[in-house]
CSV table of C-alpha atoms in Angstrom, one decimal:
chain,number,residue,atom,x,y,z
R,1,GLN,CA,0.0,0.0,0.0
R,2,VAL,CA,1.4,3.4,-1.0
R,3,GLN,CA,1.6,5.9,1.8
R,4,LEU,CA,2.8,9.5,1.9
R,5,VAL,CA,3.6,11.0,5.3
R,6,GLU,CA,4.4,14.7,5.6
R,7,SER,CA,6.3,16.4,8.4
R,8,GLY,CA,8.2,19.6,9.1
R,9,GLY,CA,5.3,22.0,9.5
R,10,GLY,CA,5.1,24.4,12.4
R,11,SER,CA,4.8,28.0,13.4
R,12,VAL,CA,7.2,30.6,12.2
R,13,GLN,CA,7.4,34.4,12.0
R,14,ALA,CA,7.2,36.2,8.8
R,15,GLY,CA,10.5,36.1,6.9
R,16,GLY,CA,11.4,32.8,8.4
R,17,SER,CA,12.0,29.4,6.8
R,18,LEU,CA,10.7,25.9,7.1
R,19,ARG,CA,11.5,22.6,5.3
R,20,LEU,CA,8.7,20.2,4.7
R,21,SER,CA,9.3,16.5,4.2
R,22,CYS,CA,7.2,13.8,2.6
R,23,VAL,CA,8.3,10.2,3.0
R,24,GLU,CA,6.9,7.8,0.4
R,25,SER,CA,6.5,4.1,1.1
R,26,GLY,CA,5.1,1.2,-0.8
R,27,TYR,CA,5.9,2.6,-4.2
R,28,SER,CA,9.0,2.4,-6.3
R,29,TYR,CA,9.0,3.7,-9.8
R,30,SER,CA,11.7,5.8,-11.4
R,31,GLY,CA,9.3,7.7,-13.7
R,32,TYR,CA,7.5,9.6,-11.0
R,33,CYS,CA,5.8,13.0,-10.7
R,34,MET,CA,5.2,14.5,-7.2
R,35,GLY,CA,3.9,17.7,-6.0
R,36,TRP,CA,3.1,20.0,-3.0
R,37,PHE,CA,-0.3,21.6,-2.5
R,38,ARG,CA,-1.7,23.8,0.2
R,39,GLN,CA,-5.1,24.7,1.5
R,40,ALA,CA,-5.7,27.8,3.6
R,41,PRO,CA,-8.9,28.1,5.7
R,42,GLY,CA,-11.9,28.8,3.6
R,43,LYS,CA,-9.9,28.5,0.4
R,44,GLU,CA,-9.5,25.8,-2.3
R,45,LEU,CA,-6.6,23.4,-2.6
R,46,GLU,CA,-3.8,25.2,-4.4
R,47,GLY,CA,-0.9,23.7,-6.3
R,48,VAL,CA,2.5,25.0,-5.0
R,49,ALA,CA,5.2,23.0,-6.8
R,50,GLY,CA,5.7,19.9,-8.9
R,51,ILE,CA,8.7,17.7,-9.8
R,52,ALA,CA,9.4,14.8,-12.1
R,53,SER,CA,12.3,12.4,-12.2
R,54,ILE,CA,13.7,14.3,-15.1
R,55,GLY,CA,13.5,17.9,-16.2
R,56,SER,CA,12.9,21.1,-14.2
R,57,PRO,CA,10.4,21.6,-11.4
R,58,ILE,CA,7.5,23.9,-11.7
R,59,TYR,CA,6.2,26.4,-9.2
R,60,ALA,CA,3.1,28.5,-8.7
R,61,ASP,CA,3.7,32.2,-9.3
R,62,SER,CA,3.0,33.0,-5.6
R,63,VAL,CA,6.0,31.0,-4.4
R,64,LYS,CA,8.6,31.3,-7.2
R,65,GLY,CA,11.9,32.4,-5.9
R,66,ARG,CA,11.0,31.5,-2.4
R,67,PHE,CA,10.2,27.8,-2.4
R,68,THR,CA,12.3,24.9,-3.7
R,69,ILE,CA,11.0,21.4,-4.3
R,70,SER,CA,13.4,18.5,-4.4
R,71,LYS,CA,13.5,14.7,-4.1
R,72,ASP,CA,15.9,12.4,-2.4
R,73,ASN,CA,15.4,9.2,-4.4
R,74,ALA,CA,17.7,7.1,-2.1
R,75,ASN,CA,15.5,7.9,0.9
R,76,ASN,CA,12.1,8.2,-1.0
R,77,THR,CA,11.6,11.6,0.5
R,78,LEU,CA,10.2,14.7,-1.2
R,79,TYR,CA,11.1,18.1,0.2
R,80,LEU,CA,9.8,21.6,0.1
R,81,GLN,CA,12.2,24.3,1.3
R,82,MET,CA,10.2,27.4,2.1
R,83,ASN,CA,12.0,30.7,2.6
R,84,SER,CA,10.8,34.3,3.1
R,85,LEU,CA,7.5,33.0,4.5
R,86,SER,CA,4.6,35.4,4.8
R,87,PRO,CA,1.3,35.1,6.6
R,88,GLU,CA,-0.3,34.4,3.2
R,89,ASP,CA,1.6,31.1,3.2
R,90,THR,CA,-0.3,29.9,6.2
R,91,ALA,CA,-2.1,26.7,5.2
R,92,MET,CA,-2.2,22.9,5.5
R,93,TYR,CA,0.4,21.5,3.1
R,94,TYR,CA,0.0,18.2,1.3
R,95,CYS,CA,2.3,16.1,-0.8
R,96,ALA,CA,0.9,14.1,-3.7
R,97,LEU,CA,2.1,11.4,-6.1
R,98,ARG,CA,0.9,10.4,-9.6
R,99,ARG,CA,0.5,6.7,-10.0
R,100,LYS,CA,-1.1,6.5,-13.5
R,101,GLY,CA,-0.2,6.9,-17.1
R,102,GLY,CA,3.2,5.3,-17.0
R,103,TYR,CA,6.4,7.3,-17.1
R,104,CYS,CA,5.7,10.8,-16.0
R,105,TYR,CA,7.8,13.4,-18.0
R,106,SER,CA,6.2,16.6,-17.0
R,107,PRO,CA,4.9,17.6,-13.5
R,108,ALA,CA,1.8,19.6,-12.9
R,109,ILE,CA,0.3,21.5,-10.1
R,110,SER,CA,-3.3,20.6,-10.7
R,111,THR,CA,-5.1,18.4,-8.2
R,112,GLU,CA,-6.6,16.0,-10.8
R,113,PHE,CA,-3.1,15.1,-12.0
R,114,TYR,CA,-2.3,13.2,-8.8
R,115,THR,CA,-3.7,10.0,-7.4
R,116,THR,CA,-2.2,9.6,-3.9
R,117,TRP,CA,-2.2,12.1,-1.1
R,118,GLY,CA,-0.7,12.5,2.3
R,119,GLN,CA,-2.5,13.7,5.4
R,120,GLY,CA,-0.9,17.1,5.5
R,121,THR,CA,1.2,19.2,7.8
R,122,GLN,CA,0.2,22.6,9.1
R,123,VAL,CA,2.3,25.7,8.4
R,124,THR,CA,1.4,28.9,10.3
R,125,VAL,CA,3.2,32.2,9.6
R,126,SER,CA,2.7,35.1,12.0
R,127,SER,CA,3.3,38.7,11.2
């Protein structure tokens, strides 16, 4: 059974940094696509960043230049380094994995692109 478990969330002041982790278990496929999403209270789920096993990652305009997505394949762990955080980044953050369509060449940050989701980790940024 495939599982995604996020960690690394917490409370931080504006301007601070956090690194989120997402450990993947039960799935081993080199042609992956994975992503990070977030949902703020009262708002829809929003794509933040996506990464494939090849090529460049993609980012939402709201986080470009501040967030970095990366994958440690040896440890089956997806990361999201978040710098220069602002209160607008406050949300529950989720990682996601695509498990359909064979080899994934291009990531996306749309919810329907992914098939497997973690439980989320809360990020709160105070001003």
